[in-house]
PDB file of C-alpha atoms and ligand atoms in Angstrom:
ATOM      1  CA  MET A   1      98.449 -12.188  23.627  1.00  0.00           C
ATOM      2  CA  THR A   2      96.187  -9.133  23.833  1.00  0.00           C
ATOM      3  CA  SER A   3      94.640  -6.821  21.284  1.00  0.00           C
ATOM      4  CA  GLY A   4      97.443  -4.397  22.190  1.00  0.00           C
ATOM      5  CA  ALA A   5     100.089  -6.875  21.026  1.00  0.00           C
ATOM      6  CA  THR A   6     103.036  -5.399  19.166  1.00  0.00           C
ATOM      7  CA  THR A   7     104.097  -6.449  15.682  1.00  0.00           C
ATOM      8  CA  THR A   8     106.894  -8.579  17.159  1.00  0.00           C
ATOM      9  CA  GLN A   9     104.317 -11.029  18.468  1.00  0.00           C
ATOM     10  CA  THR A  10     102.936 -13.742  16.279  1.00  0.00           C
ATOM     11  CA  ILE A  11      99.752 -15.709  15.851  1.00  0.00           C
ATOM     12  CA  GLY A  12      99.697 -19.309  14.655  1.00  0.00           C
ATOM     13  CA  PHE A  13      97.878 -20.524  11.546  1.00  0.00           C
ATOM     14  CA  GLU A  14      96.934 -24.043  10.501  1.00  0.00           C
ATOM     15  CA  ILE A  15      96.400 -23.847   6.749  1.00  0.00           C
ATOM     16  CA  ALA A  16      95.156 -26.642   4.504  1.00  0.00           C
ATOM     17  CA  ARG A  17      97.663 -27.453   1.764  1.00  0.00           C
ATOM     18  CA  TYR A  18      96.841 -29.678  -1.176  1.00  0.00           C
ATOM     19  CA  LEU A  19      98.604 -30.154  -4.482  1.00  0.00           C
ATOM     20  CA  PRO A  20      96.714 -32.413  -6.885  1.00  0.00           C
ATOM     21  CA  GLY A  21      98.874 -35.085  -8.425  1.00  0.00           C
ATOM     22  CA  GLU A  22     101.251 -35.012  -5.461  1.00  0.00           C
ATOM     23  CA  ASP A  23      99.096 -35.122  -2.322  1.00  0.00           C
ATOM     24  CA  ARG A  24      96.532 -37.814  -1.644  1.00  0.00           C
ATOM     25  CA  ALA A  25      94.509 -35.500   0.611  1.00  0.00           C
ATOM     26  CA  PRO A  26      94.743 -32.011   2.115  1.00  0.00           C
ATOM     27  CA  THR A  27      96.896 -31.689   5.219  1.00  0.00           C
ATOM     28  CA  LEU A  28      97.192 -28.833   7.717  1.00  0.00           C
ATOM     29  CA  ARG A  29     100.529 -27.020   7.794  1.00  0.00           C
ATOM     30  CA  HIS A  30     101.540 -24.710  10.639  1.00  0.00           C
ATOM     31  CA  TYR A  31     102.728 -21.138  10.068  1.00  0.00           C
ATOM     32  CA  ASP A  32     103.465 -18.238  12.396  1.00  0.00           C
ATOM     33  CA  VAL A  33     102.424 -14.792  11.204  1.00  0.00           C
ATOM     34  CA  PRO A  34     103.117 -11.379  12.757  1.00  0.00           C
ATOM     35  CA  TYR A  35     100.090 -10.327  14.784  1.00  0.00           C
ATOM     36  CA  ARG A  36      98.556  -7.002  13.864  1.00  0.00           C
ATOM     37  CA  PRO A  37      95.128  -6.152  15.252  1.00  0.00           C
ATOM     38  CA  GLU A  38      94.076  -4.393  12.041  1.00  0.00           C
ATOM     39  CA  TRP A  39      94.921  -7.416   9.896  1.00  0.00           C
ATOM     40  CA  VAL A  40      92.342  -9.815   8.552  1.00  0.00           C
ATOM     41  CA  VAL A  41      92.966 -13.458   7.668  1.00  0.00           C
ATOM     42  CA  LEU A  42      93.508 -12.450   4.040  1.00  0.00           C
ATOM     43  CA  ASP A  43      96.335 -10.092   5.088  1.00  0.00           C
ATOM     44  CA  ALA A  44      98.027 -12.960   6.933  1.00  0.00           C
ATOM     45  CA  LEU A  45      97.763 -15.212   3.880  1.00  0.00           C
ATOM     46  CA  ASN A  46      99.184 -12.518   1.627  1.00  0.00           C
ATOM     47  CA  TYR A  47     102.067 -12.085   4.092  1.00  0.00           C
ATOM     48  CA  LEU A  48     102.754 -15.815   3.915  1.00  0.00           C
ATOM     49  CA  LYS A  49     102.571 -15.833   0.117  1.00  0.00           C
ATOM     50  CA  ASP A  50     104.892 -12.806  -0.199  1.00  0.00           C
ATOM     51  CA  GLU A  51     107.376 -13.636   2.567  1.00  0.00           C
ATOM     52  CA  VAL A  52     107.278 -17.348   3.322  1.00  0.00           C
ATOM     53  CA  ASP A  53     105.811 -19.598   0.635  1.00  0.00           C
ATOM     54  CA  GLY A  54     104.873 -18.277  -2.800  1.00  0.00           C
ATOM     55  CA  THR A  55     103.133 -21.536  -3.698  1.00  0.00           C
ATOM     56  CA  LEU A  56     100.263 -20.960  -1.245  1.00  0.00           C
ATOM     57  CA  SER A  57      97.133 -20.663  -3.414  1.00  0.00           C
ATOM     58  CA  PHE A  58      93.910 -18.832  -2.605  1.00  0.00           C
ATOM     59  CA  ARG A  59      91.455 -16.525  -4.379  1.00  0.00           C
ATOM     60  CA  TRP A  60      90.847 -12.874  -3.613  1.00  0.00           C
ATOM     61  CA  SER A  61      90.395  -9.600  -5.436  1.00  0.00           C
ATOM     62  CA  CYS A  62      88.665  -6.641  -3.793  1.00  0.00           C
ATOM     63  CA  ARG A  63      89.667  -7.019  -0.115  1.00  0.00           C
ATOM     64  CA  MET A  64      86.425  -5.252   0.814  1.00  0.00           C
ATOM     65  CA  GLY A  65      83.635  -7.826   0.856  1.00  0.00           C
ATOM     66  CA  VAL A  66      82.426  -7.115  -2.670  1.00  0.00           C
ATOM     67  CA  CYS A  67      83.911  -9.603  -5.134  1.00  0.00           C
ATOM     68  CA  GLY A  68      82.968 -12.710  -3.143  1.00  0.00           C
ATOM     69  CA  SER A  69      86.099 -14.624  -4.095  1.00  0.00           C
ATOM     70  CA  CYS A  70      87.872 -15.028  -0.733  1.00  0.00           C
ATOM     71  CA  GLY A  71      85.533 -17.457   1.026  1.00  0.00           C
ATOM     72  CA  ALA A  72      87.115 -20.133   3.218  1.00  0.00           C
ATOM     73  CA  MET A  73      86.429 -22.134   6.348  1.00  0.00           C
ATOM     74  CA  VAL A  74      87.936 -20.170   9.241  1.00  0.00           C
ATOM     75  CA  ASN A  75      87.980 -22.289  12.371  1.00  0.00           C
ATOM     76  CA  GLY A  76      85.303 -24.438  10.739  1.00  0.00           C
ATOM     77  CA  VAL A  77      82.924 -21.580   9.849  1.00  0.00           C
ATOM     78  CA  PRO A  78      82.389 -20.250   6.284  1.00  0.00           C
ATOM     79  CA  ARG A  79      83.749 -16.686   6.242  1.00  0.00           C
ATOM     80  CA  LEU A  80      85.063 -14.075   3.847  1.00  0.00           C
ATOM     81  CA  MET A  81      88.789 -13.980   4.688  1.00  0.00           C
ATOM     82  CA  CYS A  82      88.833 -10.234   4.046  1.00  0.00           C
ATOM     83  CA  ALA A  83      86.255  -9.710   6.802  1.00  0.00           C
ATOM     84  CA  ALA A  84      87.721 -12.041   9.449  1.00  0.00           C
ATOM     85  CA  PHE A  85      89.943 -10.007  11.802  1.00  0.00           C
ATOM     86  CA  LEU A  86      92.834 -11.724  13.538  1.00  0.00           C
ATOM     87  CA  ARG A  87      91.865  -9.976  16.793  1.00  0.00           C
ATOM     88  CA  ASP A  88      88.631 -11.984  16.857  1.00  0.00           C
ATOM     89  CA  TYR A  89      90.582 -15.268  16.891  1.00  0.00           C
ATOM     90  CA  LEU A  90      93.039 -14.614  19.726  1.00  0.00           C
ATOM     91  CA  PRO A  91      95.031 -16.369  20.975  1.00  0.00           C
ATOM     92  CA  GLY A  92      94.922 -18.615  17.900  1.00  0.00           C
ATOM     93  CA  PRO A  93      95.818 -20.767  16.172  1.00  0.00           C
ATOM     94  CA  ILE A  94      93.520 -19.961  13.254  1.00  0.00           C
ATOM     95  CA  ARG A  95      92.569 -22.897  11.066  1.00  0.00           C
ATOM     96  CA  VAL A  96      91.959 -22.004   7.391  1.00  0.00           C
ATOM     97  CA  GLU A  97      90.542 -24.604   4.998  1.00  0.00           C
ATOM     98  CA  PRO A  98      88.796 -24.479   1.618  1.00  0.00           C
ATOM     99  CA  LEU A  99      85.029 -23.938   1.613  1.00  0.00           C
ATOM    100  CA  ALA A 100      83.293 -27.177   2.566  1.00  0.00           C
ATOM    101  CA  ASN A 101      81.124 -29.121   0.085  1.00  0.00           C
ATOM    102  CA  PHE A 102      83.253 -28.329  -2.992  1.00  0.00           C
ATOM    103  CA  PRO A 103      86.033 -30.217  -4.773  1.00  0.00           C
ATOM    104  CA  ILE A 104      89.460 -28.671  -4.200  1.00  0.00           C
ATOM    105  CA  GLU A 105      91.502 -27.306  -7.077  1.00  0.00           C
ATOM    106  CA  ARG A 106      94.577 -26.572  -4.962  1.00  0.00           C
ATOM    107  CA  ASP A 107      95.182 -25.434  -1.350  1.00  0.00           C
ATOM    108  CA  LEU A 108      92.257 -23.071  -0.578  1.00  0.00           C
ATOM    109  CA  VAL A 109      90.978 -22.816  -4.171  1.00  0.00           C
ATOM    110  CA  ILE A 110      87.725 -24.678  -4.826  1.00  0.00           C
ATOM    111  CA  VAL A 111      86.241 -25.903  -8.127  1.00  0.00           C
ATOM    112  CA  LEU A 112      83.313 -23.658  -9.137  1.00  0.00           C
ATOM    113  CA  ASP A 113      81.979 -25.651 -12.098  1.00  0.00           C
ATOM    114  CA  ASP A 114      78.869 -27.066 -10.394  1.00  0.00           C
ATOM    115  CA  PHE A 115      77.775 -23.664  -9.114  1.00  0.00           C
ATOM    116  CA  MET A 116      78.408 -21.893 -12.426  1.00  0.00           C
ATOM    117  CA  GLN A 117      76.410 -24.469 -14.352  1.00  0.00           C
ATOM    118  CA  LYS A 118      73.464 -24.181 -11.940  1.00  0.00           C
ATOM    119  CA  LEU A 119      73.658 -20.386 -11.960  1.00  0.00           C
ATOM    120  CA  ARG A 120      73.408 -20.251 -15.757  1.00  0.00           C
ATOM    121  CA  ALA A 121      70.549 -22.757 -15.735  1.00  0.00           C
ATOM    122  CA  VAL A 122      68.152 -20.446 -13.831  1.00  0.00           C
ATOM    123  CA  LYS A 123      68.737 -17.531 -16.223  1.00  0.00           C
ATOM    124  CA  PRO A 124      69.693 -14.853 -13.679  1.00  0.00           C
ATOM    125  CA  TRP A 125      69.039 -11.930 -15.939  1.00  0.00           C
ATOM    126  CA  ILE A 126      66.000  -9.889 -16.993  1.00  0.00           C
ATOM    127  CA  ILE A 127      63.941 -11.629 -19.665  1.00  0.00           C
ATOM    128  CA  PRO A 128      61.726  -8.853 -21.090  1.00  0.00           C
ATOM    129  CA  GLY A 129      59.364 -11.130 -23.044  1.00  0.00           C
ATOM    130  CA  ASP A 130      57.653  -9.764 -26.126  1.00  0.00           C
ATOM    131  CA  ARG A 131      56.665  -6.419 -24.617  1.00  0.00           C
ATOM    132  CA  PRO A 132      57.840  -3.521 -26.757  1.00  0.00           C
ATOM    133  CA  PRO A 133      60.410  -1.402 -24.930  1.00  0.00           C
ATOM    134  CA  PRO A 134      59.081   1.845 -23.390  1.00  0.00           C
ATOM    135  CA  ALA A 135      59.140   4.842 -25.707  1.00  0.00           C
ATOM    136  CA  ASP A 136      61.779   6.543 -23.561  1.00  0.00           C
ATOM    137  CA  ALA A 137      63.838   3.298 -23.353  1.00  0.00           C
ATOM    138  CA  GLU A 138      63.536   3.163 -19.566  1.00  0.00           C
ATOM    139  CA  TYR A 139      61.702   0.600 -17.484  1.00  0.00           C
ATOM    140  CA  ARG A 140      60.665   2.575 -14.433  1.00  0.00           C
ATOM    141  CA  GLN A 141      60.043   0.981 -11.062  1.00  0.00           C
ATOM    142  CA  THR A 142      58.369   2.279  -7.941  1.00  0.00           C
ATOM    143  CA  PRO A 143      60.268   2.085  -4.619  1.00  0.00           C
ATOM    144  CA  ALA A 144      57.903  -0.689  -3.570  1.00  0.00           C
ATOM    145  CA  GLN A 145      58.673  -2.698  -6.734  1.00  0.00           C
ATOM    146  CA  LEU A 146      62.391  -2.288  -6.069  1.00  0.00           C
ATOM    147  CA  ALA A 147      62.045  -3.277  -2.413  1.00  0.00           C
ATOM    148  CA  ASP A 148      60.346  -6.499  -3.492  1.00  0.00           C
ATOM    149  CA  PHE A 149      63.619  -7.948  -4.823  1.00  0.00           C
ATOM    150  CA  LYS A 150      66.428  -5.636  -3.712  1.00  0.00           C
ATOM    151  CA  GLN A 151      67.581  -7.767  -0.772  1.00  0.00           C
ATOM    152  CA  TYR A 152      68.167 -10.773  -3.035  1.00  0.00           C
ATOM    153  CA  SER A 153      70.208  -8.666  -5.454  1.00  0.00           C
ATOM    154  CA  MET A 154      72.854  -8.092  -2.737  1.00  0.00           C
ATOM    155  CA  CYS A 155      74.266 -11.607  -3.260  1.00  0.00           C
ATOM    156  CA  ILE A 156      77.971 -11.588  -4.206  1.00  0.00           C
ATOM    157  CA  ASN A 157      78.156 -15.292  -5.154  1.00  0.00           C
ATOM    158  CA  CYS A 158      80.694 -15.989  -2.413  1.00  0.00           C
ATOM    159  CA  LEU A 159      79.297 -19.518  -1.894  1.00  0.00           C
ATOM    160  CA  LEU A 160      79.449 -19.355   1.886  1.00  0.00           C
ATOM    161  CA  CYS A 161      75.799 -20.438   1.870  1.00  0.00           C
ATOM    162  CA  TYR A 162      76.606 -23.610  -0.116  1.00  0.00           C
ATOM    163  CA  SER A 163      79.335 -24.423   2.346  1.00  0.00           C
ATOM    164  CA  ALA A 164      76.921 -24.116   5.267  1.00  0.00           C
ATOM    165  CA  CYS A 165      74.016 -25.980   3.634  1.00  0.00           C
ATOM    166  CA  PRO A 166      73.526 -29.566   4.892  1.00  0.00           C
ATOM    167  CA  VAL A 167      71.252 -30.343   1.946  1.00  0.00           C
ATOM    168  CA  TYR A 168      73.865 -29.362  -0.645  1.00  0.00           C
ATOM    169  CA  GLN A 169      76.369 -31.432   1.313  1.00  0.00           C
ATOM    170  CA  HIS A 170      74.324 -34.590   0.680  1.00  0.00           C
ATOM    171  CA  GLU A 171      72.277 -33.773  -2.459  1.00  0.00           C
ATOM    172  CA  GLU A 172      74.555 -33.008  -5.365  1.00  0.00           C
ATOM    173  CA  GLU A 173      71.597 -32.104  -7.577  1.00  0.00           C
ATOM    174  CA  PHE A 174      70.239 -29.400  -5.243  1.00  0.00           C
ATOM    175  CA  LEU A 175      70.375 -26.005  -6.964  1.00  0.00           C
ATOM    176  CA  GLY A 176      71.359 -24.437  -3.655  1.00  0.00           C
ATOM    177  CA  PRO A 177      70.659 -21.222  -1.723  1.00  0.00           C
ATOM    178  CA  ALA A 178      72.336 -18.499  -3.810  1.00  0.00           C
ATOM    179  CA  VAL A 179      71.016 -19.739  -7.145  1.00  0.00           C
ATOM    180  CA  LEU A 180      67.452 -19.988  -5.823  1.00  0.00           C
ATOM    181  CA  ALA A 181      67.651 -16.556  -4.164  1.00  0.00           C
ATOM    182  CA  LEU A 182      68.896 -15.035  -7.428  1.00  0.00           C
ATOM    183  CA  ALA A 183      66.095 -16.717  -9.365  1.00  0.00           C
ATOM    184  CA  GLN A 184      63.654 -15.187  -6.889  1.00  0.00           C
ATOM    185  CA  ARG A 185      65.330 -11.811  -7.393  1.00  0.00           C
ATOM    186  CA  TYR A 186      64.488 -11.881 -11.118  1.00  0.00           C
ATOM    187  CA  ASP A 187      61.079 -13.508 -10.647  1.00  0.00           C
ATOM    188  CA  HIS A 188      60.115 -10.521  -8.464  1.00  0.00           C
ATOM    189  CA  ASP A 189      61.519  -7.874 -10.779  1.00  0.00           C
ATOM    190  CA  SER A 190      58.628  -5.955 -12.374  1.00  0.00           C
ATOM    191  CA  ARG A 191      60.645  -5.689 -15.631  1.00  0.00           C
ATOM    192  CA  ASP A 192      60.991  -9.448 -15.989  1.00  0.00           C
ATOM    193  CA  ARG A 193      58.692 -11.855 -17.855  1.00  0.00           C
ATOM    194  CA  GLY A 194      60.835 -14.983 -17.520  1.00  0.00           C
ATOM    195  CA  ASN A 195      59.225 -16.663 -14.505  1.00  0.00           C
ATOM    196  CA  SER A 196      57.771 -19.583 -16.420  1.00  0.00           C
ATOM    197  CA  GLN A 197      61.175 -20.288 -18.000  1.00  0.00           C
ATOM    198  CA  ARG A 198      62.759 -20.544 -14.553  1.00  0.00           C
ATOM    199  CA  HIS A 199      60.050 -22.357 -12.628  1.00  0.00           C
ATOM    200  CA  GLU A 200      60.417 -25.679 -14.434  1.00  0.00           C
ATOM    201  CA  LEU A 201      63.789 -25.928 -12.714  1.00  0.00           C
ATOM    202  CA  THR A 202      63.496 -23.799  -9.581  1.00  0.00           C
ATOM    203  CA  TRP A 203      60.101 -25.237  -8.519  1.00  0.00           C
ATOM    204  CA  SER A 204      61.288 -28.820  -9.023  1.00  0.00           C
ATOM    205  CA  ASP A 205      62.504 -31.383  -6.480  1.00  0.00           C
ATOM    206  CA  GLU A 206      66.104 -30.287  -7.129  1.00  0.00           C
ATOM    207  CA  GLY A 207      65.042 -26.697  -6.547  1.00  0.00           C
ATOM    208  CA  ILE A 208      63.005 -25.205  -3.721  1.00  0.00           C
ATOM    209  CA  TRP A 209      61.481 -28.517  -2.576  1.00  0.00           C
ATOM    210  CA  ASP A 210      64.872 -30.000  -1.655  1.00  0.00           C
ATOM    211  CA  CYS A 211      65.357 -27.265   0.963  1.00  0.00           C
ATOM    212  CA  THR A 212      64.565 -28.371   4.522  1.00  0.00           C
ATOM    213  CA  PHE A 213      64.736 -24.814   5.920  1.00  0.00           C
ATOM    214  CA  VAL A 214      67.713 -25.346   8.208  1.00  0.00           C
ATOM    215  CA  GLY A 215      68.521 -21.664   7.695  1.00  0.00           C
ATOM    216  CA  GLU A 216      72.303 -21.859   7.973  1.00  0.00           C
ATOM    217  CA  CYS A 217      72.608 -20.252   4.521  1.00  0.00           C
ATOM    218  CA  SER A 218      71.039 -17.048   5.815  1.00  0.00           C
ATOM    219  CA  ALA A 219      73.031 -17.196   9.060  1.00  0.00           C
ATOM    220  CA  VAL A 220      76.421 -17.170   7.303  1.00  0.00           C
ATOM    221  CA  CYS A 221      75.623 -14.697   4.500  1.00  0.00           C
ATOM    222  CA  PRO A 222      78.050 -11.751   4.778  1.00  0.00           C
ATOM    223  CA  LYS A 223      75.670  -9.444   2.879  1.00  0.00           C
ATOM    224  CA  HIS A 224      72.610 -10.249   5.019  1.00  0.00           C
ATOM    225  CA  VAL A 225      70.724 -11.799   2.146  1.00  0.00           C
ATOM    226  CA  ASP A 226      68.108 -14.307   3.299  1.00  0.00           C
ATOM    227  CA  PRO A 227      68.238 -17.241   0.852  1.00  0.00           C
ATOM    228  CA  ALA A 228      66.258 -19.437   3.240  1.00  0.00           C
ATOM    229  CA  GLY A 229      63.489 -16.842   3.281  1.00  0.00           C
ATOM    230  CA  ALA A 230      63.581 -16.544  -0.517  1.00  0.00           C
ATOM    231  CA  ILE A 231      63.139 -20.290  -0.894  1.00  0.00           C
ATOM    232  CA  GLN A 232      60.214 -20.456   1.553  1.00  0.00           C
ATOM    233  CA  GLN A 233      58.595 -17.515  -0.252  1.00  0.00           C
ATOM    234  CA  ALA A 234      58.955 -19.406  -3.537  1.00  0.00           C
ATOM    235  CA  LYS A 235      57.407 -22.512  -1.957  1.00  0.00           C
ATOM    236  CA  VAL A 236      54.324 -20.481  -1.037  1.00  0.00           C
ATOM    237  CA  GLU A 237      54.128 -19.035  -4.560  1.00  0.00           C
ATOM    238  CA  SER A 238      54.522 -22.457  -6.132  1.00  0.00           C
ATOM    239  CA  THR A 239      51.781 -23.893  -3.921  1.00  0.00           C
ATOM    240  CA  MET A 240      49.422 -21.023  -4.703  1.00  0.00           C
ATOM    241  CA  ASP A 241      50.116 -21.505  -8.398  1.00  0.00           C
ATOM    242  CA  TRP A 242      49.228 -25.203  -8.115  1.00  0.00           C
ATOM    243  CA  TYR A 243      45.945 -24.401  -6.328  1.00  0.00           C
ATOM    244  CA  ARG A 244      45.055 -21.859  -8.996  1.00  0.00           C
ATOM    245  CA  SER A 245      45.719 -24.428 -11.713  1.00  0.00           C
ATOM    246  CA  VAL A 246      43.332 -26.869  -9.970  1.00  0.00           C
ATOM    247  CA  LEU A 247      40.594 -24.332  -9.310  1.00  0.00           C
ATOM    248  CA  TRP A 248      40.833 -22.631 -12.705  1.00  0.00           C
ATOM    249  CA  PRO A 249      42.133 -25.324 -15.044  1.00  0.00           C
ATOM    250  CA  PHE A 250      41.363 -23.251 -18.151  1.00  0.00           C
ATOM    251  CA  GLY A 251      43.696 -20.483 -17.237  1.00  0.00           C
ATOM    252  CA  ARG A 252      41.537 -18.000 -15.325  1.00  0.00           C
ATOM    253  CA  ARG A 253      43.849 -16.518 -12.683  1.00  0.00           C
TER     254      ARG A 253
HETATM  255  S1  FES B 301      88.495 -10.254  -1.439  1.00  0.00           S
HETATM  256 FE1  FES B 301      86.609  -9.686  -2.363  1.00  0.00          FE
HETATM  257  S2  FES B 301      85.103 -10.391  -0.962  1.00  0.00           S
HETATM  258 FE2  FES B 301      86.990 -10.800   0.062  1.00  0.00          FE
END
């Protein structure tokens, strides 16, 4: 098969199917899908759901790499299905499984509870403290202040980084790459005064100090966020804070 293949040609898929209460474990089921070079894996799954098997379950919404809901293992690598072109997997077959390191709800749908609970715990929103709001009701930032956190704000919570992280695979308590990068995003926001509320958790053993800097989280991120870098940056800040507390125990900083 070539990239010039016509629509009469097909490409094979091995898709994980799992129905709780009926199946003891996920199994791979084979499907043939019309090959179209402009199609992505998500298009092929929607074809199967519409034309072949309406019970196939998977999440998606935007089809443009924004909502973060279509993550899956594609040939063993965490990918957004809406950004994985069939032409890059010729001649197939393409294996599609749920994101690794998460319980499975059904087929390719994972259980998000652990991530959502950890996300809420680090308070990923601006905590203004007791400063009165500016008279004109706007908190202005310089370009440099924005650049300090902007990269971390690009996260779409797709969880590809959790799927790639060997620490999260073995340490259930680990807060994980996206949550720690988002905490860093707000810690570095000049409008925020909530650092001390976050650090009790993010600077703990289950937070930044569990990370062994493998870096796979940053390698798989579809939005080019660098969670591994965010965590190492936070380690430096935590260490500096500890030294300051030793050198100036009465609060002089
Ligand atoms: S469908 Fe929204 S990121 Fe893929």
